[in-house]
Every structure is written in structure tokens, then in C-alpha cells.
CSV table of C-alpha atoms in Angstrom, one decimal:
chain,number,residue,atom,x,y,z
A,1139,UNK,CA,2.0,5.7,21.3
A,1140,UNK,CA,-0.4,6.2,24.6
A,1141,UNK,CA,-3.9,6.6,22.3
A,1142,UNK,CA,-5.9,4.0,21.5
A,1143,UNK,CA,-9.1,3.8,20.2
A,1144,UNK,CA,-12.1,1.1,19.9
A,1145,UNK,CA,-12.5,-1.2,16.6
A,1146,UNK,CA,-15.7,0.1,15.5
A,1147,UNK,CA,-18.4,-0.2,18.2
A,1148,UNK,CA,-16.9,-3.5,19.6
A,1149,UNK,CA,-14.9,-2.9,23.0
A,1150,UNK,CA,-11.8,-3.7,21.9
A,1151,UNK,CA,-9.2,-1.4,21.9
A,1152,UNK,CA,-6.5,-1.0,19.3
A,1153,UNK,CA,-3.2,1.5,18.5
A,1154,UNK,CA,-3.8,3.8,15.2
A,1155,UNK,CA,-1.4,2.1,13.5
A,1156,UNK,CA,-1.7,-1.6,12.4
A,1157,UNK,CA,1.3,-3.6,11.4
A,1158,UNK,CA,0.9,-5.4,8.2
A,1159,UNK,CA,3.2,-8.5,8.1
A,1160,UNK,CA,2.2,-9.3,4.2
A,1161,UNK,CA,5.9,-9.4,3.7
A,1162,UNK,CA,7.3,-11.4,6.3
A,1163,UNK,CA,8.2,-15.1,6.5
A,1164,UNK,CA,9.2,-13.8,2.4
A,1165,UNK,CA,11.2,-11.3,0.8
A,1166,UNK,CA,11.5,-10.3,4.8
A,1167,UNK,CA,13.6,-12.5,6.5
A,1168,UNK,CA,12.6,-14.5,10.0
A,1169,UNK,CA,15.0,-12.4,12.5
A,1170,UNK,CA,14.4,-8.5,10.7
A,1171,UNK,CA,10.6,-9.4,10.7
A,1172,UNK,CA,10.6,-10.3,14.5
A,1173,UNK,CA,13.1,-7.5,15.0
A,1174,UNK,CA,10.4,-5.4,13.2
A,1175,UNK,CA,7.6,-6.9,15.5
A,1176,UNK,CA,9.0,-6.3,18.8
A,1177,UNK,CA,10.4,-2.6,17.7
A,1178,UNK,CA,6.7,-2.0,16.9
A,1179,UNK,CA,5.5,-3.4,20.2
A,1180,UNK,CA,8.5,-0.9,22.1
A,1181,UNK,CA,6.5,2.3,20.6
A,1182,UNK,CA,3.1,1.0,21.7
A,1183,UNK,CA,1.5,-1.0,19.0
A,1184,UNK,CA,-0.7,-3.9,20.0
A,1185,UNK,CA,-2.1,-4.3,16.5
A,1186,UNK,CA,-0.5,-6.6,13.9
A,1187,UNK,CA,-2.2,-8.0,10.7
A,1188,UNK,CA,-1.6,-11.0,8.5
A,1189,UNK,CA,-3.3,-13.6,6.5
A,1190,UNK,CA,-3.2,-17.8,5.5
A,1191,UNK,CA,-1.5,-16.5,2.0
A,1192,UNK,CA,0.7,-14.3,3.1
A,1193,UNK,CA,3.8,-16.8,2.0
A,1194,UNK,CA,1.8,-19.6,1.9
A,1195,UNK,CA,1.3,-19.4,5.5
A,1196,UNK,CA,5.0,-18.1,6.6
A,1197,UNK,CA,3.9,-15.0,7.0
A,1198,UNK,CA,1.8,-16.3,10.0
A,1199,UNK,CA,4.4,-18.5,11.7
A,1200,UNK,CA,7.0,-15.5,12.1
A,1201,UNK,CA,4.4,-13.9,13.6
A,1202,UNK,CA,3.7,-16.1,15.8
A,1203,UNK,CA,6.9,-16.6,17.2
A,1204,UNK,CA,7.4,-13.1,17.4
A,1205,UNK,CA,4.3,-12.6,19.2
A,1206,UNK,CA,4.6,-15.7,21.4
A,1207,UNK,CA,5.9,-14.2,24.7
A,1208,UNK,CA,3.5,-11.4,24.4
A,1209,UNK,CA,0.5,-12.9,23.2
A,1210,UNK,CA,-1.8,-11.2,25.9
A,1211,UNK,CA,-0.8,-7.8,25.0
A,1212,UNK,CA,-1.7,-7.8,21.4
A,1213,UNK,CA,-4.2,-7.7,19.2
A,1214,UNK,CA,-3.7,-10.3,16.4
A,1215,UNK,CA,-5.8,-10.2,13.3
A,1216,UNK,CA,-5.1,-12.9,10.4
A,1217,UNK,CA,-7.6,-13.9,7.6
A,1218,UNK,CA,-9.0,-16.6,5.2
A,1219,UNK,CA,-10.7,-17.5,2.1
A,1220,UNK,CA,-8.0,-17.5,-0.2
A,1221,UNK,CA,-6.2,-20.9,-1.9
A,1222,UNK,CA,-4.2,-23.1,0.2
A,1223,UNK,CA,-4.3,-26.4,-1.7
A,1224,UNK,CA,-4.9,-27.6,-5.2
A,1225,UNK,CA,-8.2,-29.2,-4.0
A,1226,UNK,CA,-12.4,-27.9,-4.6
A,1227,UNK,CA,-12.8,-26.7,-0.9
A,1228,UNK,CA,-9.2,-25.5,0.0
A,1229,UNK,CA,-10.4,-21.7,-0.9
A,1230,UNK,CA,-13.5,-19.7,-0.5
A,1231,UNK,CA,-15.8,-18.3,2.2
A,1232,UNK,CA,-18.2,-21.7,2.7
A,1233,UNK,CA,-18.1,-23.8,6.1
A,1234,UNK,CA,-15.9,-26.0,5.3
A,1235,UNK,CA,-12.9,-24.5,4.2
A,1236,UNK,CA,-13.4,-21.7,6.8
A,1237,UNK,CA,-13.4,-24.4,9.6
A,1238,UNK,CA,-10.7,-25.7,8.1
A,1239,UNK,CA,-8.5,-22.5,7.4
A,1240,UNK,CA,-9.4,-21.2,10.7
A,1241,UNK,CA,-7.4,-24.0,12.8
A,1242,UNK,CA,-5.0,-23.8,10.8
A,1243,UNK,CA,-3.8,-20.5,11.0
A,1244,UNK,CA,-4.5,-21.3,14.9
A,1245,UNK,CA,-1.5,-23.9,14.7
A,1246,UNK,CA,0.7,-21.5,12.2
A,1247,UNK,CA,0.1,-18.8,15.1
A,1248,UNK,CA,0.9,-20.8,17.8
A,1249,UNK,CA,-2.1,-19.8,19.5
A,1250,UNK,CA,-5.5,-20.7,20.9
A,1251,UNK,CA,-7.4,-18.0,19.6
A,1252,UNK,CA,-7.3,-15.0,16.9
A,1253,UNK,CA,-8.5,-12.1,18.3
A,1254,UNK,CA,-9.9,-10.7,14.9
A,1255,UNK,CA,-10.8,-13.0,11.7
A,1256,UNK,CA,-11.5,-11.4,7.9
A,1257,UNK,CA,-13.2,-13.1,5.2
A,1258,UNK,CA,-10.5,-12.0,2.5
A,1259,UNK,CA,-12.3,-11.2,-0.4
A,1260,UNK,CA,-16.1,-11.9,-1.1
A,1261,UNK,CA,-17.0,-15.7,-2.3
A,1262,UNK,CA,-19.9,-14.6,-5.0
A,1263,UNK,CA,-20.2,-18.9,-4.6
A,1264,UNK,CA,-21.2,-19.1,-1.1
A,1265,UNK,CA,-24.1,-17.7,0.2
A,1266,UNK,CA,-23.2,-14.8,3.0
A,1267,UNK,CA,-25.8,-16.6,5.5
A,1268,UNK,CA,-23.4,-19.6,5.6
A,1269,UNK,CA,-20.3,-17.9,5.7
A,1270,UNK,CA,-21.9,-15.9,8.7
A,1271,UNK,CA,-23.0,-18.8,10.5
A,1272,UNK,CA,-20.0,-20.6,9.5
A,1273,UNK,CA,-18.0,-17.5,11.7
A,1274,UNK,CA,-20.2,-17.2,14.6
A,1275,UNK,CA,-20.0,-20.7,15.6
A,1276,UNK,CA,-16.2,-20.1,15.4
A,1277,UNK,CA,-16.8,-17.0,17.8
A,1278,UNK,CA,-18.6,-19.3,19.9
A,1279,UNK,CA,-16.4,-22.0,19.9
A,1280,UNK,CA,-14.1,-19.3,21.5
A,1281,UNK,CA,-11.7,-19.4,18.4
A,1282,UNK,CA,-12.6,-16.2,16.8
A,1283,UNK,CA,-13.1,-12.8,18.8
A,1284,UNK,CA,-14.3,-10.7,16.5
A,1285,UNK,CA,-15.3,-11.2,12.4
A,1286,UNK,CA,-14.7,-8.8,9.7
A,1287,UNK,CA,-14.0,-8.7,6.0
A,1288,UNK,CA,-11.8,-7.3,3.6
A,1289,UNK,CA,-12.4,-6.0,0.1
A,1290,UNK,CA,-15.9,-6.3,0.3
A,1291,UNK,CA,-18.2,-3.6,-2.1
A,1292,UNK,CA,-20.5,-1.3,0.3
A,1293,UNK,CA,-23.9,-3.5,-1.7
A,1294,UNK,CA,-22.0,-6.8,0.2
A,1295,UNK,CA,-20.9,-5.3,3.4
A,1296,UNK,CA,-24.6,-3.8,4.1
A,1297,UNK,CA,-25.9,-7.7,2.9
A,1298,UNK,CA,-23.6,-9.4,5.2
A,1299,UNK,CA,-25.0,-6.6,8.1
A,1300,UNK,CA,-28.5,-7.4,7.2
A,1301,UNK,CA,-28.4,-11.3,7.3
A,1302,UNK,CA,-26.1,-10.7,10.6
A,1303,UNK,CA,-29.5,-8.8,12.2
A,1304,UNK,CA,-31.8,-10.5,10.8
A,1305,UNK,CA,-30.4,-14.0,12.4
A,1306,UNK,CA,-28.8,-12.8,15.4
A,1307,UNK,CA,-25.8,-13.1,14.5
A,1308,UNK,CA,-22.2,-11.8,15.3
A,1309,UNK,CA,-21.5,-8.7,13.4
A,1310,UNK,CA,-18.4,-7.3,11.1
A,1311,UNK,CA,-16.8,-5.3,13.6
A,1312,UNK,CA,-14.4,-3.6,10.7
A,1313,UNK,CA,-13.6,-3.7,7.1
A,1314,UNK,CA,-10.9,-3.7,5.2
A,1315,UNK,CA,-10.2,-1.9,1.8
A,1316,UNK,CA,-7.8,-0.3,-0.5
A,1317,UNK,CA,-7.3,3.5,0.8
A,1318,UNK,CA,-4.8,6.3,0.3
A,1319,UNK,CA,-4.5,9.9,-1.3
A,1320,UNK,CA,-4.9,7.6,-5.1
A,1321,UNK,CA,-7.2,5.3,-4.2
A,1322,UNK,CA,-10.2,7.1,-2.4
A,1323,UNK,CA,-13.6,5.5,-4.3
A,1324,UNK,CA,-14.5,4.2,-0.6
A,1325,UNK,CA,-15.2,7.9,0.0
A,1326,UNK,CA,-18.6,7.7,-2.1
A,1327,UNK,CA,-20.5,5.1,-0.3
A,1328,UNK,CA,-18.3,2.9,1.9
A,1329,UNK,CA,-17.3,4.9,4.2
A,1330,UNK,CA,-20.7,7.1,5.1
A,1331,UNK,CA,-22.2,3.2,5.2
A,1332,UNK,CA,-19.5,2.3,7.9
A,1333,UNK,CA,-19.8,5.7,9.7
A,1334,UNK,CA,-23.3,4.9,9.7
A,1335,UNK,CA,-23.3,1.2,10.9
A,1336,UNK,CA,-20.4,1.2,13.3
A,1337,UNK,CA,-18.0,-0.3,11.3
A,1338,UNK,CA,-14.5,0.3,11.8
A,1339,UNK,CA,-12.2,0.8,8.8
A,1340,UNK,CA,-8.7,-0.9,8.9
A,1341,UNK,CA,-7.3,0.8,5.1
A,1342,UNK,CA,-4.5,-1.1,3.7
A,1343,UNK,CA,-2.1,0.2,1.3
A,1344,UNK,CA,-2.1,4.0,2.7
């Protein structure tokens, strides 16, 4: 796989195909998940997705031991805002927890940086000019190279680009929704807003 293309307007390049690791670390075992990885790599992927809840963070550490040695040559995208403890700020888009969830998939990675970081789902709870904030100062800090979101409606997605203007503040480079030949409502508005705006679409479930 030679072509690659950029992630929306951002610079970075990425293959056509993304590897989504939602399986692995669970009903995928350790070795045929990194056997997976690196066969992937072989044809020329540098993109591989996961997420904190992917098998309660498992999912996470096989991919970072797959991707260990090769770090440098991929493009690692994980996520957040989903439960990972039984207490009030251990889910959800606010500062806290995405401080919090963000280091921690750092250290289930085995890395010092994630190269692209998606708010989940939408927290109707937390206002989207904290959880903004909340992700540029991890861009900042260095942790975070790009931002996105996943499952977001086009009204939130368009908010969320608005209050990212309006404060000078890092973008979504991409989102992330349910697409394929059944599911195609994104066709309406979502994808004529991204086309639009410059945001890149990473579909899951194709």
C-alpha cells in the first residue's frame, strides 16, 4: 500500500485503511493480535485505532507492545471518555477525567505521546469549551498531536468547531461515525459539514 493521504487538512499523513484493534487484548488473543499488527504494517499501514475500553484497557497494551519497536513509523490513534472505574469522574468528556484517562492510555501504550486523541462519544454534561480546552492543553503539553471525536451529531461537531475558532483553539482534525452500505444517515448533513470544514472522516464499522 504506497498511497497515503492527509487526515483532513492537518499534515499528517495516513494509509486508507485503519486497523481497528476493538477486539484485541479479548476474544483476540495477545500473539494473533500482534501477528495481525505487524502483517498490517508488512502491506504498508501506518494507521491503527483503539480506545481506554477496548477490554478494559487490554486492547491498548497489545498494541502497544506490538507497536513498540516501530513506534516512529506509525500513526496511533486511541480514545477516551468512556467508564474506567466505578467512581463520579472516572468517565466523561470534563478535565478531569480526560487528564486523567489521557496518561493513562500513555502508560497502557507504552508511549510518550498519542499521535491522534477522540473524545468517544459526546458528554451532554460537560460543556464543549472545557472539554476543548481540556484537549489543547494536552496538545500543548506535547501529549496529544491531534484531537478528534467520535459519534458526534453534525449540530455538536459544528459547536465544537465554532468554540475551537472562536477561542483559538486546536481543532477536530477528523471524526468518527458509524458508516457502511446500511448505515449511510451521515450522507445528509455530516458529511457535506466535514467536506465543508476540513474534517477528515475515519468510518468505523464499513
Amino acid at each position: 500500500m504506497s498511497r497515503f493521504r492527509n487526515l483532513g487538512v492537518s499534515g499528517v499523513k495516513v494509509s486508507p485503511i485503519c486497523l481497528g484493534t476493538m477486539m484485541f487484548g479479548g476474544q483476540t488473543d495477545t500473539p494473533t493480535s500482534v501477528r495481525i499488527m505487524h502483517k498490517a504494517l508488512d502491506q504498508g499501514l501506518n494507521f491503527f485505532d483503539t480506545a481506554d475500553i477496548y477490554n478494559a484497557g487490554q486492547s491498548e497494551v497489545v498494541v502497544g507492545q506490538a507497536l513498540a519497536d516501530r513506534r516512529q513509523k506509525v500513526i496511533l490513534a486511541t480514545k477516551g471518555r468512556g467508564p474506567m472505574g466505578e467512581g463520579p469522574n472516572d468517565a466523561g468528556a470534563s478535565r478531569v477525567h480526560l487528564r486523567q484517562a489521557v496518561d493513562a492510555s500513555l502508560q497502557r501504550l507504552k508511549t510518550d505521546y498519542i499521535d491522534l486523541y477522540y473524545v468517544h462519544t459526546p458528554d451532554y454534561t460537560t460543556r464543549i469549551d472545557e472539554t476543548l480546552r481540556a484537549l489543547d492543553d494536552l496538545v500543548r503539553a506535547g501529549k496529544i498531536h491531534y484531537i478528534a471525536c467520535s459519534n458526534f451529531r453534525t449540530w455538536r461537531l459544528m459547536e465544537a468547531l465554532w468554540t475551537s475558532d472562536r477561542l483559538n483553539l486546536h481543532r477536530f482534525a477528523c471524526i468518527q461515525p458509524l458508516y457502511n452500505i446500511v448505515n449511510r444517515d451521515i450522507e445528509v448533513e455530516l458529511l457535506p459539514a466535514c467536506h465543508e470544514h476540513g474534517i477528515g472522516v475515519v468510518s468505523y464499522s464499513p
